[in-house]
Amino acid sequence: MTPRLLVAVALGAIALAYALPLQSSGCAQTAHYAAIKAYAHGTPYIDRYADETCDLVHTDGHYYAAKAPAMDFWSVPWYLLLHAAGAVPSNPQAGRGFPAAMSGVKLRALWQIGLWAVVLPAVGLLVLLRRTVERLEPGLGLAAAAILGLATLVLPFSTLLFPQVPAAALTFLSFSLLFRREARFGRVAAAGAAAGLAVSTDLPFVLPAVALGLYAAAGPPRLRRLAAFGAGGLVGLAPLLLFDWWAFRNPLHTPYAGVAVNPGAGGVQVGPGEGRGFFSLHVPSGRVAVELLLSQRGLLVLTPVLAAAGLGVVLLHRRGFRRETWLIAGLTVAAIVFNAGRGSLELALGGWSPGPRYLVGLLPLLCFALAPALRRAPATVGALALASAGAMVVATSAEPLLQNDDTRHWLSRIGHGNFVPTVVSFGGVGHGWLAIIPFYALVVAAAAAAIVGTRLPLVRRDLLTASAAIVAWLLIEHGAPELLRIDRSVHQWYGVAAAVLLVVACAWSVVRLRPVGLALLAFATVRFADHTKWALLLVVIVLIGLAVSERRRDPPLTA
């Protein structure tokens, strides 16, 4: 196959894989659907559909979806077209009250809106990432796009009616417009408009928007570039500001104001103390920050390939991309700290979620940073990418919306042949293996095309590092969540410290290939991670051994 054909096959297969599953509904998805229907009928409030969701607020006698409006505005023409074609399924339980009315929302109704609202922007994001990476590392754009599309949370969230992937696409569009470009103020203004529109799509994306504004102003003439970015940002914020005026007669009254942190029936009551803090944010918790990365639904536990982005950031810095280094590293730290202030791990993860959905906006930038690491260590990054893709495919095919940290639930469902329904299910085959096999086949086809289209030399040390990296991930995946779980139950700090130092020791052992790291295989035993103090002691001993081996220049495993 020619390179262009491989790109078309890979991205086309990913797009079809996104379009196949019909995922379960929930408060967030039905809130967007209610808003789309209300806007299509010319009203900003969802009184008619209030019983179909619990993600809403009650203000001045009306119910409103507690969602930023841009994605829903974007979806109105598509909904009207479906409605005109008679393709919008009715809710047989409408009028029966919450939660019966919400359970009556057809999966097909959410799925067909998602094709336009989420799948289309998701595919656009992959195309954009590929083109941007090609300007950094020629020949690696397809690999980076495939990793983002198959081996990160972009995969499950591209099959759900959530705004994170569309907002992430707009955020990365802003970055792409600014990356290695001359000081053309029209382009800077367009980048600002894309960042502002991302905020109008999902309000937490204000953090990336601010970071991108600083990135835009990093080059001369700083003040003029910042002014151009800000002017464009106001244009991007127009959907949010206009909706606020339309709904509340106040452009600064957001749809989130007064939303319940822990919604009950109808989700419209704010409990005592729940409204405190800035948008219910509190002082960031170090424990929650660690759990965002290392709990069972943690970013590095489910998608270990993102750990290699750290190496990519270092390589970017060495090659002179200082601004990009500060943007990616600074935004990653800021986003983790920001979300660690949401009060609890459940809120920081985003409720029922396959992973920390408020960190989805970071993923395109991290996969951009992966490109230099992939050039440097293709076997290691590739092995971690395959492990990550396996986890994301399992989550997507076995109902990604988890209500707790029990990710083993996905494996249990697969073991029983209990998958999410897909388009194939419309033919009456149910939601077993026959329904899900086309999804798996498309994922395999896309991964194969990306691998064939990325030809990089493999060396012995890289192959050894890849093997060590997979073992290290298995140890972290097995040990770190258990250490955190035990620590959480006894209200101590030993498990958190042991989990963090376990990651440091594993990374050090992998990068330097030091034999002393083999002592960490104790975490492969069934009960070792349950004893947080002993685990901490072992990790500290290994770290001391690693430091001594560096001073003595002990030979690595490759010797």
Coordinates of C-alpha atoms in Angstrom, one line a residue, residues 156-468:
P156 CA -14.2 5.6 24.6
F157 CA -15.2 9.3 24.7
S158 CA -15.6 9.4 20.9
T159 CA -18.4 6.9 21.3
L160 CA -20.2 8.9 24.0
L161 CA -22.2 12.2 23.8
F162 CA -19.8 14.1 26.0
P163 CA -18.1 17.4 25.0
Q164 CA -14.5 16.6 26.0
V165 CA -13.4 15.3 22.6
P166 CA -14.9 18.2 20.5
A167 CA -13.4 20.7 23.0
A168 CA -10.0 18.9 22.8
A169 CA -10.2 19.1 19.0
L170 CA -10.7 22.9 19.2
T171 CA -7.9 23.3 21.7
F172 CA -5.5 21.4 19.6
L173 CA -6.6 23.4 16.5
S174 CA -5.6 26.5 18.4
F175 CA -2.2 25.0 19.2
S176 CA -1.7 23.9 15.6
L177 CA -2.4 27.4 14.3
L178 CA 0.3 28.8 16.6
F179 CA 3.0 26.1 16.3
R180 CA 6.0 27.2 14.3
R181 CA 4.1 29.9 12.5
E182 CA 5.1 33.5 11.7
A183 CA 3.5 36.4 13.5
R184 CA 0.4 36.7 11.3
F185 CA -2.2 38.2 13.5
G186 CA -5.1 36.7 11.6
R187 CA -3.7 33.2 12.4
V188 CA -3.2 34.2 16.1
A189 CA -6.8 35.5 16.2
A190 CA -8.1 32.3 14.7
A191 CA -6.2 30.4 17.4
G192 CA -7.9 32.5 20.0
A193 CA -11.3 31.9 18.4
A194 CA -10.7 28.1 18.5
A195 CA -9.6 28.2 22.2
G196 CA -12.6 30.4 23.1
L197 CA -15.0 28.0 21.2
A198 CA -13.5 25.1 23.2
V199 CA -14.5 27.0 26.4
S200 CA -18.0 27.5 25.0
T201 CA -18.1 23.7 24.4
D202 CA -16.9 22.7 27.9
L203 CA -16.1 25.4 30.5
P204 CA -13.2 23.6 32.2
F205 CA -11.3 24.2 28.9
V206 CA -10.7 27.8 30.2
L207 CA -7.4 26.5 31.6
P208 CA -6.0 25.3 28.2
A209 CA -7.3 28.6 26.7
V210 CA -5.3 30.7 29.2
A211 CA -2.2 28.5 28.6
L212 CA -2.5 28.9 24.9
G213 CA -2.9 32.6 25.3
L214 CA 0.4 32.8 27.1
Y215 CA 2.0 30.5 24.4
A216 CA 0.7 32.9 21.7
A217 CA 2.2 35.8 23.5
A218 CA 5.6 34.1 23.9
G219 CA 6.8 35.4 20.6
P220 CA 7.3 39.0 19.5
P221 CA 5.4 41.3 19.3
R222 CA 4.0 40.0 22.5
L223 CA 1.3 42.5 23.3
R224 CA -0.1 42.6 19.8
R225 CA -0.2 38.8 19.6
L226 CA -1.9 38.6 23.0
A227 CA -4.4 41.2 21.9
A228 CA -5.1 39.3 18.7
F229 CA -5.5 36.1 20.6
G230 CA -7.9 37.8 23.1
A231 CA -10.0 39.3 20.4
G232 CA -10.4 35.9 18.7
G233 CA -11.1 34.4 22.1
L234 CA -14.1 36.8 22.5
V235 CA -15.5 35.6 19.2
G236 CA -15.1 32.0 20.3
L237 CA -16.9 32.8 23.5
A238 CA -19.8 34.3 21.7
P239 CA -22.0 31.1 21.8
L240 CA -21.6 30.9 25.6
L241 CA -22.2 34.7 26.2
L242 CA -25.2 34.8 23.8
F243 CA -26.7 31.8 25.4
D244 CA -26.3 33.2 28.9
W245 CA -28.0 36.4 27.8
W246 CA -30.8 34.5 26.0
A247 CA -31.4 32.2 29.0
F248 CA -30.6 34.4 32.0
R249 CA -30.4 38.0 30.7
N250 CA -26.9 38.0 32.0
P251 CA -23.8 37.1 29.8
L252 CA -21.8 36.1 32.9
H253 CA -24.4 33.7 34.4
T254 CA -23.2 30.3 33.2
P255 CA -25.3 27.2 32.9
Y256 CA -23.2 25.7 35.7
A257 CA -24.3 28.2 38.3
G258 CA -26.2 26.4 41.1
V259 CA -25.6 22.9 39.7
A260 CA -25.8 20.1 42.3
V261 CA -22.5 18.4 43.0
N262 CA -24.3 15.2 44.1
P263 CA -27.6 15.3 42.2
G264 CA -30.6 13.5 43.3
A265 CA -33.9 13.0 41.6
G266 CA -34.0 15.6 38.9
G267 CA -30.5 16.9 40.0
V268 CA -31.7 20.4 40.8
Q269 CA -31.0 20.7 44.5
V270 CA -27.7 22.0 45.9
G271 CA -27.0 20.4 49.3
P272 CA -25.6 22.3 52.3
G273 CA -22.1 23.4 51.7
E274 CA -22.0 21.9 48.2
G275 CA -21.8 25.3 46.5
R276 CA -18.8 26.5 48.4
G277 CA -15.5 27.3 46.7
F278 CA -14.9 28.6 43.1
F279 CA -17.2 26.4 41.0
S280 CA -17.2 23.9 43.9
L281 CA -13.4 23.8 43.8
H282 CA -11.4 23.5 47.0
V283 CA -7.7 23.4 48.0
P284 CA -6.1 20.7 45.7
S285 CA -5.5 17.3 47.4
G286 CA -2.2 15.6 46.8
R287 CA -3.9 12.2 47.3
V288 CA -6.5 13.0 44.6
A289 CA -3.7 14.2 42.2
V290 CA -1.9 10.9 42.6
E291 CA -5.1 8.9 42.2
L292 CA -5.9 10.7 39.0
L293 CA -2.8 9.0 37.6
L294 CA -2.5 5.8 39.6
S295 CA -5.9 4.5 40.7
Q296 CA -7.6 1.7 38.8
R297 CA -9.0 4.4 36.5
G298 CA -5.9 6.5 36.6
L299 CA -4.4 7.9 33.4
L300 CA -1.1 6.1 33.7
V301 CA -2.6 2.8 34.8
L302 CA -5.0 2.5 31.9
T303 CA -2.9 4.3 29.3
P304 CA 0.8 3.8 30.1
V305 CA 1.9 5.1 26.7
L306 CA 1.3 8.6 28.0
A307 CA 4.3 8.1 30.4
A308 CA 6.5 8.1 27.4
A309 CA 5.3 11.7 26.7
G310 CA 7.6 12.7 29.5
L311 CA 10.6 11.5 27.5
G312 CA 9.1 13.3 24.5
V313 CA 8.9 16.6 26.4
V314 CA 12.6 16.3 27.4
L315 CA 13.5 15.6 23.7
L316 CA 11.5 18.6 22.6
H317 CA 13.3 20.8 25.0
R318 CA 16.7 19.5 23.9
R319 CA 15.8 20.3 20.3
G320 CA 15.0 23.9 21.1
F321 CA 11.2 23.8 21.4
R322 CA 11.3 25.6 24.7
R323 CA 7.9 27.2 24.4
E324 CA 6.2 24.0 23.5
T325 CA 7.9 22.3 26.4
W326 CA 6.7 24.8 28.9
L327 CA 3.2 24.7 27.4
I328 CA 2.8 20.9 27.5
A329 CA 4.5 20.3 30.8
G330 CA 3.0 23.4 32.6
L331 CA -0.5 22.7 31.3
T332 CA -0.3 19.0 32.4
V333 CA 0.8 19.9 35.9
A334 CA -1.8 22.7 36.1
A335 CA -4.7 20.5 34.9
I336 CA -3.8 17.7 37.4
V337 CA -3.6 20.2 40.3
F338 CA -6.8 22.0 39.2
N339 CA -8.8 18.8 39.1
A340 CA -7.3 17.6 42.3
G341 CA -9.3 20.4 43.9
R342 CA -12.7 19.0 43.0
G343 CA -13.1 17.6 46.5
S344 CA -13.1 13.8 45.9
L345 CA -11.7 11.3 43.5
E346 CA -15.2 10.6 42.1
L347 CA -15.7 14.2 41.2
A348 CA -12.1 14.5 39.9
L349 CA -12.7 11.6 37.5
G350 CA -15.9 13.1 36.3
G351 CA -18.4 10.7 37.9
W352 CA -19.3 7.6 35.9
S353 CA -16.3 7.6 33.6
P354 CA -13.7 5.1 32.2
G355 CA -10.9 7.5 33.3
P356 CA -10.2 11.1 34.3
R357 CA -12.4 12.8 31.6
Y358 CA -11.4 16.3 32.6
L359 CA -7.8 15.5 31.4
V360 CA -8.9 14.5 27.9
G361 CA -7.9 18.0 26.7
L362 CA -4.3 17.2 27.5
L363 CA -4.2 14.1 25.3
P364 CA -3.6 15.6 21.9
L365 CA -0.7 17.7 23.2
L366 CA 0.8 14.7 25.0
C367 CA 0.5 12.6 21.8
F368 CA 2.2 15.4 19.9
A369 CA 5.0 15.2 22.4
L370 CA 5.2 11.4 22.0
A371 CA 6.5 11.8 18.4
P372 CA 10.2 12.5 19.3
A373 CA 10.0 9.6 21.9
L374 CA 8.6 7.3 19.2
R375 CA 11.6 8.2 17.0
R376 CA 14.0 7.6 19.8
A377 CA 12.5 4.4 21.2
P378 CA 9.9 2.9 18.8
A379 CA 9.7 -0.5 20.3
T380 CA 9.2 0.8 23.8
V381 CA 6.6 3.4 22.8
G382 CA 4.9 0.9 20.5
A383 CA 4.7 -1.8 23.2
L384 CA 3.2 0.7 25.7
A385 CA 0.8 1.9 23.0
L386 CA -0.4 -1.6 22.3
A387 CA -1.0 -2.2 26.0
S388 CA -2.9 1.1 26.3
A389 CA -5.0 0.3 23.2
G390 CA -5.9 -3.0 24.7
A391 CA -7.2 -1.3 27.8
M392 CA -9.2 1.3 25.9
V393 CA -10.7 -1.3 23.5
V394 CA -11.8 -3.4 26.4
A395 CA -13.3 -0.4 28.1
T396 CA -15.1 0.8 25.0
S397 CA -16.5 -2.6 24.1
A398 CA -17.7 -3.5 27.6
E399 CA -19.6 -0.3 28.6
P400 CA -17.0 2.4 29.5
L401 CA -19.2 4.3 32.1
L402 CA -18.1 2.8 35.3
Q403 CA -19.7 3.8 38.6
N404 CA -16.6 2.8 40.7
D405 CA -13.0 1.8 40.3
D406 CA -13.7 -1.8 39.5
T407 CA -12.1 -2.0 36.0
R408 CA -12.1 -5.8 36.3
H409 CA -15.8 -5.4 35.6
W410 CA -14.9 -4.9 31.9
L411 CA -13.1 -8.2 31.7
S412 CA -16.0 -9.9 33.5
R413 CA -18.4 -8.6 30.9
I414 CA -16.2 -9.8 28.1
G415 CA -15.8 -13.2 29.7
H416 CA -19.6 -13.5 29.6
G417 CA -19.9 -12.2 26.1
N418 CA -21.8 -9.2 27.3
F419 CA -20.8 -6.2 25.2
V420 CA -22.3 -2.9 24.3
P421 CA -24.8 -3.0 21.4
T422 CA -23.5 -1.8 18.0
V423 CA -24.9 -0.9 14.7
V424 CA -24.9 -4.6 13.9
S425 CA -27.4 -5.1 16.7
F426 CA -30.0 -3.3 14.6
G427 CA -30.1 -6.6 12.6
G428 CA -31.3 -8.5 15.7
V429 CA -28.1 -10.2 16.7
G430 CA -28.2 -8.8 20.2
H431 CA -25.1 -7.5 22.0
G432 CA -22.8 -10.6 22.0
W433 CA -19.7 -11.5 20.0
L434 CA -21.4 -11.1 16.6
A435 CA -22.2 -7.5 17.4
I436 CA -18.8 -6.5 18.6
I437 CA -16.5 -8.4 16.2
P438 CA -16.7 -5.7 13.5
F439 CA -15.5 -3.1 16.1
Y440 CA -12.5 -5.3 17.0
A441 CA -11.8 -5.9 13.4
L442 CA -11.7 -2.2 12.6
V443 CA -9.4 -1.5 15.5
V444 CA -7.0 -4.2 14.4
A445 CA -7.1 -2.9 10.8
A446 CA -6.4 0.6 11.9
A447 CA -3.5 -0.5 14.2
A448 CA -2.0 -2.7 11.4
A449 CA -2.1 0.1 8.9
A450 CA -0.5 2.5 11.3
I451 CA 2.3 0.0 12.1
V452 CA 3.0 -0.8 8.5
G453 CA 3.0 2.9 7.7
T454 CA 5.6 3.7 10.4
R455 CA 8.9 2.1 9.5
L456 CA 11.5 2.7 12.2
P457 CA 14.7 0.7 12.9
L458 CA 14.7 -1.5 16.0
V459 CA 17.8 -2.0 18.1
R460 CA 18.5 -4.5 20.9
R461 CA 18.5 -2.0 23.7
D462 CA 15.1 -0.6 22.7
L463 CA 13.7 -4.1 22.6
L464 CA 15.0 -4.9 26.1
T465 CA 13.6 -1.5 27.3
A466 CA 10.2 -2.4 25.7
S467 CA 10.1 -5.7 27.6
A468 CA 11.1 -4.0 30.8

